[in-house]
Amino acid sequence: MYVILVYDFGEKRVAKMLKLCRKYLNWIQNSVLEGEISEVRLKELLILAKGFMKEDEDSIIIFKGSKQYSFEKEIVGKERCRIDNFL
């Protein structure tokens, strides 16, 4: 499945969350990642994130789709990290 993951974590945990998410998805902007991921790997990511997140302060939002092409992406301004140049 294709996901867009957005998170809002406290200052002390935000770098740890980014490091974790980059193991599973492509970082496209501050606190925003996207990519193809299996349901099992997504559950694994969430279990690991819940290990250090404070659920009363932090949040994760996941948009799921069947394929990347179900979404149209428009970038205005500087693109943080290009992912379309992979072979």
Tab-separated table of C-alpha atoms in Angstrom:
chain	number	residue	atom	x	y	z
A	1	MET	CA	0.000	0.000	0.000
A	2	TYR	CA	1.046	3.616	-0.427
A	3	VAL	CA	1.027	5.868	2.647
A	4	ILE	CA	1.633	9.457	3.576
A	5	LEU	CA	2.680	9.668	7.217
A	6	VAL	CA	2.576	12.954	9.122
A	7	TYR	CA	3.730	13.258	12.707
A	8	ASP	CA	3.871	15.919	15.397
A	9	PHE	CA	6.195	14.984	18.247
A	10	GLY	CA	7.683	16.912	21.126
A	11	GLU	CA	11.050	18.554	20.576
A	12	LYS	CA	12.944	15.885	22.531
A	13	ARG	CA	11.450	13.024	20.472
A	14	VAL	CA	11.115	14.506	16.981
A	15	ALA	CA	14.620	13.532	15.765
A	16	LYS	CA	14.159	9.971	17.001
A	17	MET	CA	10.849	9.716	15.144
A	18	LEU	CA	12.371	11.013	11.915
A	19	LYS	CA	15.238	8.527	12.162
A	20	LEU	CA	12.787	5.665	12.698
A	21	CYS	CA	10.459	6.676	9.868
A	22	ARG	CA	13.302	7.081	7.361
A	23	LYS	CA	14.012	3.358	7.764
A	24	TYR	CA	10.570	2.624	6.304
A	25	LEU	CA	9.500	5.597	4.149
A	26	ASN	CA	10.869	8.468	2.055
A	27	TRP	CA	11.276	11.786	3.855
A	28	ILE	CA	9.710	14.561	1.783
A	29	GLN	CA	9.345	17.449	4.218
A	30	ASN	CA	9.606	18.223	7.932
A	31	SER	CA	7.529	15.580	9.724
A	32	VAL	CA	6.102	14.224	6.431
A	33	LEU	CA	7.074	10.948	4.778
A	34	GLU	CA	5.631	8.886	1.944
A	35	GLY	CA	6.122	5.576	0.228
A	36	GLU	CA	5.094	2.019	-0.453
A	37	ILE	CA	4.960	-0.138	2.669
A	38	SER	CA	3.371	-3.439	3.616
A	39	GLU	CA	0.762	-3.621	6.362
A	40	VAL	CA	3.183	-5.651	8.498
A	41	ARG	CA	6.026	-3.112	8.149
A	42	LEU	CA	3.632	-0.246	8.922
A	43	LYS	CA	2.497	-2.023	12.099
A	44	GLU	CA	6.148	-2.580	13.028
A	45	LEU	CA	6.902	1.128	12.554
A	46	LEU	CA	3.935	2.091	14.735
A	47	ILE	CA	4.866	-0.361	17.493
A	48	LEU	CA	8.392	1.071	17.605
A	49	ALA	CA	7.086	4.658	17.567
A	50	LYS	CA	4.663	3.945	20.405
A	51	GLY	CA	7.648	2.790	22.444
A	52	PHE	CA	8.874	6.369	22.864
A	53	MET	CA	5.935	8.595	21.944
A	54	LYS	CA	3.787	10.331	24.545
A	55	GLU	CA	0.247	9.650	23.373
A	56	ASP	CA	-1.132	12.601	25.339
A	57	GLU	CA	1.273	15.010	23.541
A	58	ASP	CA	2.382	13.429	20.243
A	59	SER	CA	0.434	12.352	17.174
A	60	ILE	CA	0.818	10.336	13.987
A	61	ILE	CA	-1.569	10.659	11.037
A	62	ILE	CA	-1.467	8.102	8.211
A	63	PHE	CA	-3.169	8.519	4.838
A	64	LYS	CA	-3.471	5.157	3.047
A	65	GLY	CA	-4.042	4.426	-0.613
A	66	SER	CA	-3.798	1.420	-2.870
A	67	LYS	CA	-1.107	2.980	-5.070
A	68	GLN	CA	0.928	6.180	-5.271
A	69	TYR	CA	-0.839	7.016	-8.502
A	70	SER	CA	-4.142	7.351	-6.651
A	71	PHE	CA	-2.828	10.740	-5.506
A	72	GLU	CA	-1.740	13.711	-7.549
A	73	LYS	CA	1.277	15.457	-6.052
A	74	GLU	CA	2.055	19.101	-6.747
A	75	ILE	CA	5.138	20.715	-5.275
A	76	VAL	CA	5.320	24.491	-4.882
A	77	GLY	CA	8.748	25.761	-3.862
A	78	LYS	CA	11.796	23.669	-3.024
A	79	GLU	CA	11.401	19.903	-3.020
A	80	ARG	CA	13.015	18.477	0.142
A	81	CYS	CA	14.030	15.051	-1.146
A	82	ARG	CA	13.409	13.807	-4.671
A	83	ILE	CA	12.327	10.194	-4.884
A	84	ASP	CA	11.515	9.902	-8.584
A	85	ASN	CA	15.154	9.384	-9.618
A	86	PHE	CA	15.413	5.786	-8.355
A	87	LEU	CA	15.953	3.109	-10.986
